[in-house]
PDB file of C-alpha atoms in Angstrom:
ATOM      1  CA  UNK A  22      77.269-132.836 -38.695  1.00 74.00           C
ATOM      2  CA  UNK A  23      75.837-134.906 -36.151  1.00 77.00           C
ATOM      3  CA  UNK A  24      72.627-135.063 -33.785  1.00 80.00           C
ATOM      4  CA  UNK A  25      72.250-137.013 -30.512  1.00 80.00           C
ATOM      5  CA  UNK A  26      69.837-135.340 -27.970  1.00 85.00           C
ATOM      6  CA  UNK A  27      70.876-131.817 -27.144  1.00 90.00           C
ATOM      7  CA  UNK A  28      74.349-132.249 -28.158  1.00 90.00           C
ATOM      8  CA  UNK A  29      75.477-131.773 -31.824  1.00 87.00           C
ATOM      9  CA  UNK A  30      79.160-132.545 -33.474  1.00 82.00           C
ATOM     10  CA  UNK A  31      80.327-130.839 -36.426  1.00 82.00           C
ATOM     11  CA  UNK A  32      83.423-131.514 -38.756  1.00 73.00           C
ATOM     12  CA  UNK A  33      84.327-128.467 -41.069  1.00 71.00           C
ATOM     13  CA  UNK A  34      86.190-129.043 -44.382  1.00 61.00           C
ATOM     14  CA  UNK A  35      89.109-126.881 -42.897  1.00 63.00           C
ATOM     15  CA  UNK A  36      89.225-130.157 -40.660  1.00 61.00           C
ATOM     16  CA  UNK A  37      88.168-128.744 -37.141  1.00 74.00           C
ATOM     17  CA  UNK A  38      85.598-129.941 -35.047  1.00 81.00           C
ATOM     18  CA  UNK A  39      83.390-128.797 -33.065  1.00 89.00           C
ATOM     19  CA  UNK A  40      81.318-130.512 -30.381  1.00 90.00           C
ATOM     20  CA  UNK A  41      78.672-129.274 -27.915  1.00 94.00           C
ATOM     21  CA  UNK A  42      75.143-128.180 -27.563  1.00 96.00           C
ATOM     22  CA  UNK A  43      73.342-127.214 -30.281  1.00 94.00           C
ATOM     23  CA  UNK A  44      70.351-124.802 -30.518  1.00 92.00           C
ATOM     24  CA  UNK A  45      68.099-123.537 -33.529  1.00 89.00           C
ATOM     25  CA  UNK A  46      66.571-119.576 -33.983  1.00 84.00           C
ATOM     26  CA  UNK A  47      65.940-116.841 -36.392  1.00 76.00           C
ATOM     27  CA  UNK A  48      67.421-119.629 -38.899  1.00 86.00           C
ATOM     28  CA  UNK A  49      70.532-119.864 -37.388  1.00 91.00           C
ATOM     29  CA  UNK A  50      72.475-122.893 -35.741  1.00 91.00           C
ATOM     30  CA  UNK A  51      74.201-122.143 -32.745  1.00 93.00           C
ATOM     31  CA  UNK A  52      76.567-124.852 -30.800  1.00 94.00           C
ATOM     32  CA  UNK A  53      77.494-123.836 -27.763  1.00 96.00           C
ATOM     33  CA  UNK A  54      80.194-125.485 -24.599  1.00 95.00           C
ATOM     34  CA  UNK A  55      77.407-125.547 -21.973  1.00 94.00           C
ATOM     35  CA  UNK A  56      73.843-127.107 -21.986  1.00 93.00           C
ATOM     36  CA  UNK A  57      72.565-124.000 -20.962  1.00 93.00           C
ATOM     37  CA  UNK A  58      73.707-122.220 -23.918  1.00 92.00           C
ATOM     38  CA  UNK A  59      75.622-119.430 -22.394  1.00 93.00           C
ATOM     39  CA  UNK A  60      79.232-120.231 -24.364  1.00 95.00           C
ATOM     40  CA  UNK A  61      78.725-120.173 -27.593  1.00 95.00           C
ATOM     41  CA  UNK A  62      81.387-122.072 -30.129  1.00 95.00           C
ATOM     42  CA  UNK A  63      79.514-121.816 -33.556  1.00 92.00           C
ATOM     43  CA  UNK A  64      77.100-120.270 -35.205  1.00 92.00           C
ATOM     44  CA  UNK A  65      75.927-121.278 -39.305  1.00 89.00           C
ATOM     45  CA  UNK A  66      72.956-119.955 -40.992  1.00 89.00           C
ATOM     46  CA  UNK A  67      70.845-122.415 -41.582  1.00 85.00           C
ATOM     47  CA  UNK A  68      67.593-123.953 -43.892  1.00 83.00           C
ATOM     48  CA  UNK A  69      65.568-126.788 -44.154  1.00 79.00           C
ATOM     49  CA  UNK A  70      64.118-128.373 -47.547  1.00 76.00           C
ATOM     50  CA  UNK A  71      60.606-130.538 -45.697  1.00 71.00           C
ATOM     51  CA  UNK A  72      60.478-132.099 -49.158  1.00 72.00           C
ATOM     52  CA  UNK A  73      63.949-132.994 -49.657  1.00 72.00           C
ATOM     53  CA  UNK A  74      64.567-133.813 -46.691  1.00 73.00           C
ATOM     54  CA  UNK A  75      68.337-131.659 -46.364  1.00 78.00           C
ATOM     55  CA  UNK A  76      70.027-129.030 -44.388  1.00 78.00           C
ATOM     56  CA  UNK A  77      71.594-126.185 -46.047  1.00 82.00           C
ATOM     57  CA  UNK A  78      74.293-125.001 -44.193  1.00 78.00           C
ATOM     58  CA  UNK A  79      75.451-121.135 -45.516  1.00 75.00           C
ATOM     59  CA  UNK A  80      73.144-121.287 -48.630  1.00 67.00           C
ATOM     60  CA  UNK A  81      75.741-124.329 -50.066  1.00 61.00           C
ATOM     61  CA  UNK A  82      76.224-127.270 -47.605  1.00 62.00           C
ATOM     62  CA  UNK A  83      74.113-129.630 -48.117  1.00 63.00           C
ATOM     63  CA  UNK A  84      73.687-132.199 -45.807  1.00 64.00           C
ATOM     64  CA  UNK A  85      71.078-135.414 -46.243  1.00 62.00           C
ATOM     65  CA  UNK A  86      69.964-137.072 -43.042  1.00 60.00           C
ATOM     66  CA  UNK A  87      71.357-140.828 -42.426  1.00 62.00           C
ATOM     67  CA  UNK A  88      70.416-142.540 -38.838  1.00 60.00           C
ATOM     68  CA  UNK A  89      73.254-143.778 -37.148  1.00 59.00           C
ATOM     69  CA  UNK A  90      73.100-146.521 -33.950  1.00 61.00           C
ATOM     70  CA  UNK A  91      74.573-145.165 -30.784  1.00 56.00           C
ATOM     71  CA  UNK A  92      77.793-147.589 -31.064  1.00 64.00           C
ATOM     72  CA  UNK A  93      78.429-146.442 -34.738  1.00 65.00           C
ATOM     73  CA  UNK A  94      78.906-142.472 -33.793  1.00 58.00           C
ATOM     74  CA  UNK A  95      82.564-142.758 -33.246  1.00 66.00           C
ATOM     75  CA  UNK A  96      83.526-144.434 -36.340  1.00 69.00           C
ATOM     76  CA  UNK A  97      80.769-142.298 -38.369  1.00 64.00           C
ATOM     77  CA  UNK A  98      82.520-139.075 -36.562  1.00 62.00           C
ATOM     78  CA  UNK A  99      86.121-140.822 -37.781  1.00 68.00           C
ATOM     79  CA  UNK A 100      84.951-141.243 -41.142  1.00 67.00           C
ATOM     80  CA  UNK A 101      83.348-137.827 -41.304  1.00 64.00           C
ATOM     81  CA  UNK A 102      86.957-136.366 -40.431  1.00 67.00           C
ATOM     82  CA  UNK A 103      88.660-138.405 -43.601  1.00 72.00           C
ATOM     83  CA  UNK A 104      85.661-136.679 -45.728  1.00 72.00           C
ATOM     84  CA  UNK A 105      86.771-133.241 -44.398  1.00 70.00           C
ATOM     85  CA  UNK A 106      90.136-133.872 -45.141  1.00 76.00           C
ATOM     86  CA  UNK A 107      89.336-135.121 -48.665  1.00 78.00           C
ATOM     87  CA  UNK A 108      87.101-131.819 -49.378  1.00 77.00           C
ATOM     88  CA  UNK A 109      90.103-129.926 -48.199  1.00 77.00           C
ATOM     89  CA  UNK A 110      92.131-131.258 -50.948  1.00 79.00           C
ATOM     90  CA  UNK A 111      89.847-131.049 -53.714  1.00 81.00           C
ATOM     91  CA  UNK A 112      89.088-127.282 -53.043  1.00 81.00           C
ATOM     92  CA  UNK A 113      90.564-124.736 -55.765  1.00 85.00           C
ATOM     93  CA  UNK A 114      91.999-127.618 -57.454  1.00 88.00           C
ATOM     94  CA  UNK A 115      91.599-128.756 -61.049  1.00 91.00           C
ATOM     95  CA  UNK A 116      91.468-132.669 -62.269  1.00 93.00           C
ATOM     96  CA  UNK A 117      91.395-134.230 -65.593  1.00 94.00           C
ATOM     97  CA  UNK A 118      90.874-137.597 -66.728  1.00 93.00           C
ATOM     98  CA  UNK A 119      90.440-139.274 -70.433  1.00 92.00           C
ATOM     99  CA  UNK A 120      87.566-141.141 -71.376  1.00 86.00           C
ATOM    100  CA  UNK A 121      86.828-142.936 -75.189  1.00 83.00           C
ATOM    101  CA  UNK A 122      87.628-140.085 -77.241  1.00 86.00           C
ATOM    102  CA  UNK A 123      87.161-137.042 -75.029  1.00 91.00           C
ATOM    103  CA  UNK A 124      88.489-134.853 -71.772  1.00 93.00           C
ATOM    104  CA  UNK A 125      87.045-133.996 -69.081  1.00 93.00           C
ATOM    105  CA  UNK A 126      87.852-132.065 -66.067  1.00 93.00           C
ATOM    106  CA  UNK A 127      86.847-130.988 -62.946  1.00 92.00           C
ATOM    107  CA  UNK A 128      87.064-127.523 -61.128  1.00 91.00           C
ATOM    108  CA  UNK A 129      86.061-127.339 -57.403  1.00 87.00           C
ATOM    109  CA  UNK A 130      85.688-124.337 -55.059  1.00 84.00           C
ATOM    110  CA  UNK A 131      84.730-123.674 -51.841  1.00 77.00           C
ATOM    111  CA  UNK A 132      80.636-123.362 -53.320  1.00 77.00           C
ATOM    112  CA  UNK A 133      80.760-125.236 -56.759  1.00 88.00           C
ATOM    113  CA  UNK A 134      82.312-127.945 -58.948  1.00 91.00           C
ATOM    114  CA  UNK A 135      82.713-126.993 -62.719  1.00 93.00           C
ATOM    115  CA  UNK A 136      82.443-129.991 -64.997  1.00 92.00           C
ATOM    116  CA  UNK A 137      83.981-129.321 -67.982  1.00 93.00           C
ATOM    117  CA  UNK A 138      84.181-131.627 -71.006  1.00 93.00           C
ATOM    118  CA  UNK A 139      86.322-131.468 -74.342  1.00 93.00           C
ATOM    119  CA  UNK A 140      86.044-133.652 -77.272  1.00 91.00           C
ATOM    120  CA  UNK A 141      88.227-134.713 -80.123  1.00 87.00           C
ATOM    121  CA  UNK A 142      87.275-131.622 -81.972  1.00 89.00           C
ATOM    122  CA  UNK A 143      87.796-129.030 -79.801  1.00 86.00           C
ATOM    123  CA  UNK A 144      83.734-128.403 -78.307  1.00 91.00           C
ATOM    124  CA  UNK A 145      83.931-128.116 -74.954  1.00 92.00           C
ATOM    125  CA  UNK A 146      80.591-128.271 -72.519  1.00 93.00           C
ATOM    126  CA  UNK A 147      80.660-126.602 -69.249  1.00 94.00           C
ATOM    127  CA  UNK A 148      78.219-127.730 -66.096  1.00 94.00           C
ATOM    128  CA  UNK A 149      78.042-126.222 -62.856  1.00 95.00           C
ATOM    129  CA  UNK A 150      77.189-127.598 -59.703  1.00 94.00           C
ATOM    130  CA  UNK A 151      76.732-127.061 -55.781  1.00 90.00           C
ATOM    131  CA  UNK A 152      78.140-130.090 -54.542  1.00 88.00           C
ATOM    132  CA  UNK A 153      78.479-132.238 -51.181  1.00 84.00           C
ATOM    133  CA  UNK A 154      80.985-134.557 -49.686  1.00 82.00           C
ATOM    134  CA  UNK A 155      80.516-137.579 -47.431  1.00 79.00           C
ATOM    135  CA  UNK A 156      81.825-140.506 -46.197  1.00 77.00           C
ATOM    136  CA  UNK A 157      80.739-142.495 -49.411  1.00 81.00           C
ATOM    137  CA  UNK A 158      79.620-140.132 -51.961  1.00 85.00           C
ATOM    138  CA  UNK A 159      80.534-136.821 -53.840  1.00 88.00           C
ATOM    139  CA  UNK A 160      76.922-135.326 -54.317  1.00 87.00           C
ATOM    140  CA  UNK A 161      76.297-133.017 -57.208  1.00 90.00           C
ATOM    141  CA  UNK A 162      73.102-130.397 -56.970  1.00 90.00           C
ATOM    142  CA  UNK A 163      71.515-127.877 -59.276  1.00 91.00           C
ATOM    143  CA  UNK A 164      70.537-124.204 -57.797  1.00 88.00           C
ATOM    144  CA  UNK A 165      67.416-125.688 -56.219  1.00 85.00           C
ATOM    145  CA  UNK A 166      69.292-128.160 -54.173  1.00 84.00           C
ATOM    146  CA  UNK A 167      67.806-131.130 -56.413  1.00 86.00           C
ATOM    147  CA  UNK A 168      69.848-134.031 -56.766  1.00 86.00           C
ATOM    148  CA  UNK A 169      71.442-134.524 -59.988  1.00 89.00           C
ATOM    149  CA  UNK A 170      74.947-136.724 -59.865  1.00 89.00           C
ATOM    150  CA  UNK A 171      76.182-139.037 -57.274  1.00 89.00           C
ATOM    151  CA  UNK A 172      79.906-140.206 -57.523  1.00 90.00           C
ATOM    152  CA  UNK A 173      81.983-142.926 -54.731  1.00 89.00           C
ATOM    153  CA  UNK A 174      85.073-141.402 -54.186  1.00 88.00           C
ATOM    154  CA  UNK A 175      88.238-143.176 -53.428  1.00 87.00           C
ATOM    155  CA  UNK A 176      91.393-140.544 -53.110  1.00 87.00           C
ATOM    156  CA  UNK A 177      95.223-142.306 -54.167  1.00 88.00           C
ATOM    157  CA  UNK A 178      97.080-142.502 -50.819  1.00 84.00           C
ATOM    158  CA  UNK A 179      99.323-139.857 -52.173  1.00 86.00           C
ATOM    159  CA  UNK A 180      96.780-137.683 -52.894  1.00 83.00           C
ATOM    160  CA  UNK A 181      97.256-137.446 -56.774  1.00 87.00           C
ATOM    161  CA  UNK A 182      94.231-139.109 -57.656  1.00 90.00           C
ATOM    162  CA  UNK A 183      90.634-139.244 -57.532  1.00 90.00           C
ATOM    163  CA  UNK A 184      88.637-141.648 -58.479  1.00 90.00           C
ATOM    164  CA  UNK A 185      84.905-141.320 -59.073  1.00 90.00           C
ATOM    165  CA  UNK A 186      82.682-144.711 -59.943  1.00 86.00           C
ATOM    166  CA  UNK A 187      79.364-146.050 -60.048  1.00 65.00           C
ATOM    167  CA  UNK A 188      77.914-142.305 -60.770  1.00 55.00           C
ATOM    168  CA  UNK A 189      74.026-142.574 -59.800  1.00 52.00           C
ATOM    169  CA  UNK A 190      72.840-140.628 -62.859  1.00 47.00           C
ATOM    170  CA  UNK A 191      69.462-138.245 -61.894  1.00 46.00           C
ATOM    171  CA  UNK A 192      69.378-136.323 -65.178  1.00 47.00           C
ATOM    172  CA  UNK A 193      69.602-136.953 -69.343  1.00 45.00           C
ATOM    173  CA  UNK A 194      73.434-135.139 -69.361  1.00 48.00           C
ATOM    174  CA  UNK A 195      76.261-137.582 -70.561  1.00 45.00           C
ATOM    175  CA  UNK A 196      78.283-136.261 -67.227  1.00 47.00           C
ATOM    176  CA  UNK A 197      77.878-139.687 -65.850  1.00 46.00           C
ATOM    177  CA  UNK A 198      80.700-142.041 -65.806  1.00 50.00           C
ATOM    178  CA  UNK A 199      80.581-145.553 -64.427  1.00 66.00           C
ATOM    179  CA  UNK A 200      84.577-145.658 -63.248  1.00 74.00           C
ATOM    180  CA  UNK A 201      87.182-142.228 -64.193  1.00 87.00           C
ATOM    181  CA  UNK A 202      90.465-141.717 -62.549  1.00 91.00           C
ATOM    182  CA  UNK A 203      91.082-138.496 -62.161  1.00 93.00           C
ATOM    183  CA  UNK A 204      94.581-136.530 -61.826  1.00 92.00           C
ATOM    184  CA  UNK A 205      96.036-133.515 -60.525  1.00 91.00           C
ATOM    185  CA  UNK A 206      96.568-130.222 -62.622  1.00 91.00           C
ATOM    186  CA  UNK A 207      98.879-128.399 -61.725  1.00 90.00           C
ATOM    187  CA  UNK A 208      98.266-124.422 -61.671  1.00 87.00           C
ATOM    188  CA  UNK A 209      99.996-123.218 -65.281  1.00 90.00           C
ATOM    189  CA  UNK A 210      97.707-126.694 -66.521  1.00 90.00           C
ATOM    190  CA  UNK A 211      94.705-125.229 -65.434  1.00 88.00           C
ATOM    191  CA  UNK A 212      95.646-121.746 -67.269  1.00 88.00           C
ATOM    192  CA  UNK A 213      93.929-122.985 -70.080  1.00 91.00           C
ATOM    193  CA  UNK A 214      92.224-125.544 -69.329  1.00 91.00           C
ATOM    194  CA  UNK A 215      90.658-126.432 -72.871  1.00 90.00           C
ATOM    195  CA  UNK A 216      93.756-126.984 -74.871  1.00 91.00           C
ATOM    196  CA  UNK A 217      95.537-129.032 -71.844  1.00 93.00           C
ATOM    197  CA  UNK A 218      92.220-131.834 -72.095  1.00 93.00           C
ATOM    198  CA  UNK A 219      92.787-131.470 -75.944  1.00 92.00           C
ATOM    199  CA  UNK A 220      96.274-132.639 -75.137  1.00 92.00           C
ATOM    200  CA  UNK A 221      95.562-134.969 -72.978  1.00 92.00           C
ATOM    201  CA  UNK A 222      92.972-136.458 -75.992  1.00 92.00           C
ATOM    202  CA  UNK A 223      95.907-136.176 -78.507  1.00 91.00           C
ATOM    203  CA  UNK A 224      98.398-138.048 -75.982  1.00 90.00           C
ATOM    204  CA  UNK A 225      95.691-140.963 -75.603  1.00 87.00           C
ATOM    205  CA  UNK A 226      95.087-141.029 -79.208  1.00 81.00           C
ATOM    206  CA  UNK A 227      99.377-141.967 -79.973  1.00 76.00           C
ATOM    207  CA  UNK A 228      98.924-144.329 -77.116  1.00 69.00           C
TER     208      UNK A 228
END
């Protein structure tokens, strides 16, 4: 979403956008054809965290501010787009990817991402997140909209791939992982998702 004077642009994760003139009441954002706001296009409940500094689009998008210079809006709207698309792919999806001795994978919906690690001996530890997409950065956020991972994201040009580097760790969990490629399930995979990473650690360990 994007802010210049009266007019507001904003790229959905089902990749449509929607451009206008933007409004604010009764915690609600409305975006509308006309500048005097009498075809409306959009509206999104909306909230404001002073401290951190975020909008929170439907109770789960969060969105951090970044200042943009006028000639930069096109290519920030471009690359906004390619994060859209990129959300799109990783929703209701499952990825794995090895890493010194253990599993991990992650589960994304349309409101959360489900880490899920599995060692060698079969523990597994669950975390779940609300999480954000941009440009540069897969955000990771507990209930209260704090901050607590921050991956780069790179997606294979065949979309099979993921891979998530230089994690910005904000908490004392050992979710963080400097550089993890990450691949695919596919649906009967992500049955049971606990013995398929225990496979995965058995088919590293013959390796």
């Amino acid at each position: 979403m994007g802010f210049n004077g009266n007019q507001a642009y904003f790229a959905d994760n089902d990749t449509s956008v929607t451009e206008g003139y933007w409004a604010v009441n009764d915690d609600t954002l409305r975006i509308y054809r006309d500048e005097a706001n009498t075809e409306k296009l959009l509206e999104i409940p909306l909230s404001y965290d002073i401290q951190k500094n975020m909008l929170i689009l439907n109770e789960f998008a969060v969105m951090t501010q970044t200042d943009i210079a006028p000639d930069q809006v096109q290519e920030a709207y471009k690359q906004t787009s390619e994060a859209c698309e990129t959300a799109k792919l990783l929703q209701d999806s499952y990825w794995s990817a090895y890493n010194d001795g253990s599993a991990k994978a992650i589960h994304i919906s349309d409101v959360s991402l489900e880490l899920i690690t599995v060692k060698s001996d079969g523990s597994a530890d669950t975390a779940d997140y609300i999480w954000s997409i941009d440009k540069d950065n897969l955000c990771l956020y507990d209930d209260n909209y704090a901050l607590k991972l921050t991956y780069g994201w790179q997606v294979s040009d065949n979309g099979s791939k993921i891979t998530l580097s230089d994690a910005d760790e904000q908490d004392d969990t050992d979710t963080a992982d400097t550089f993890l490629e990450y691949t695919a399930l596919t649906e009967e995979q992500s049955k049971d998702i606990v013995n398929c990473l225990l496979g995965i650690i058995a088919d590293n360990k013959n390796k």
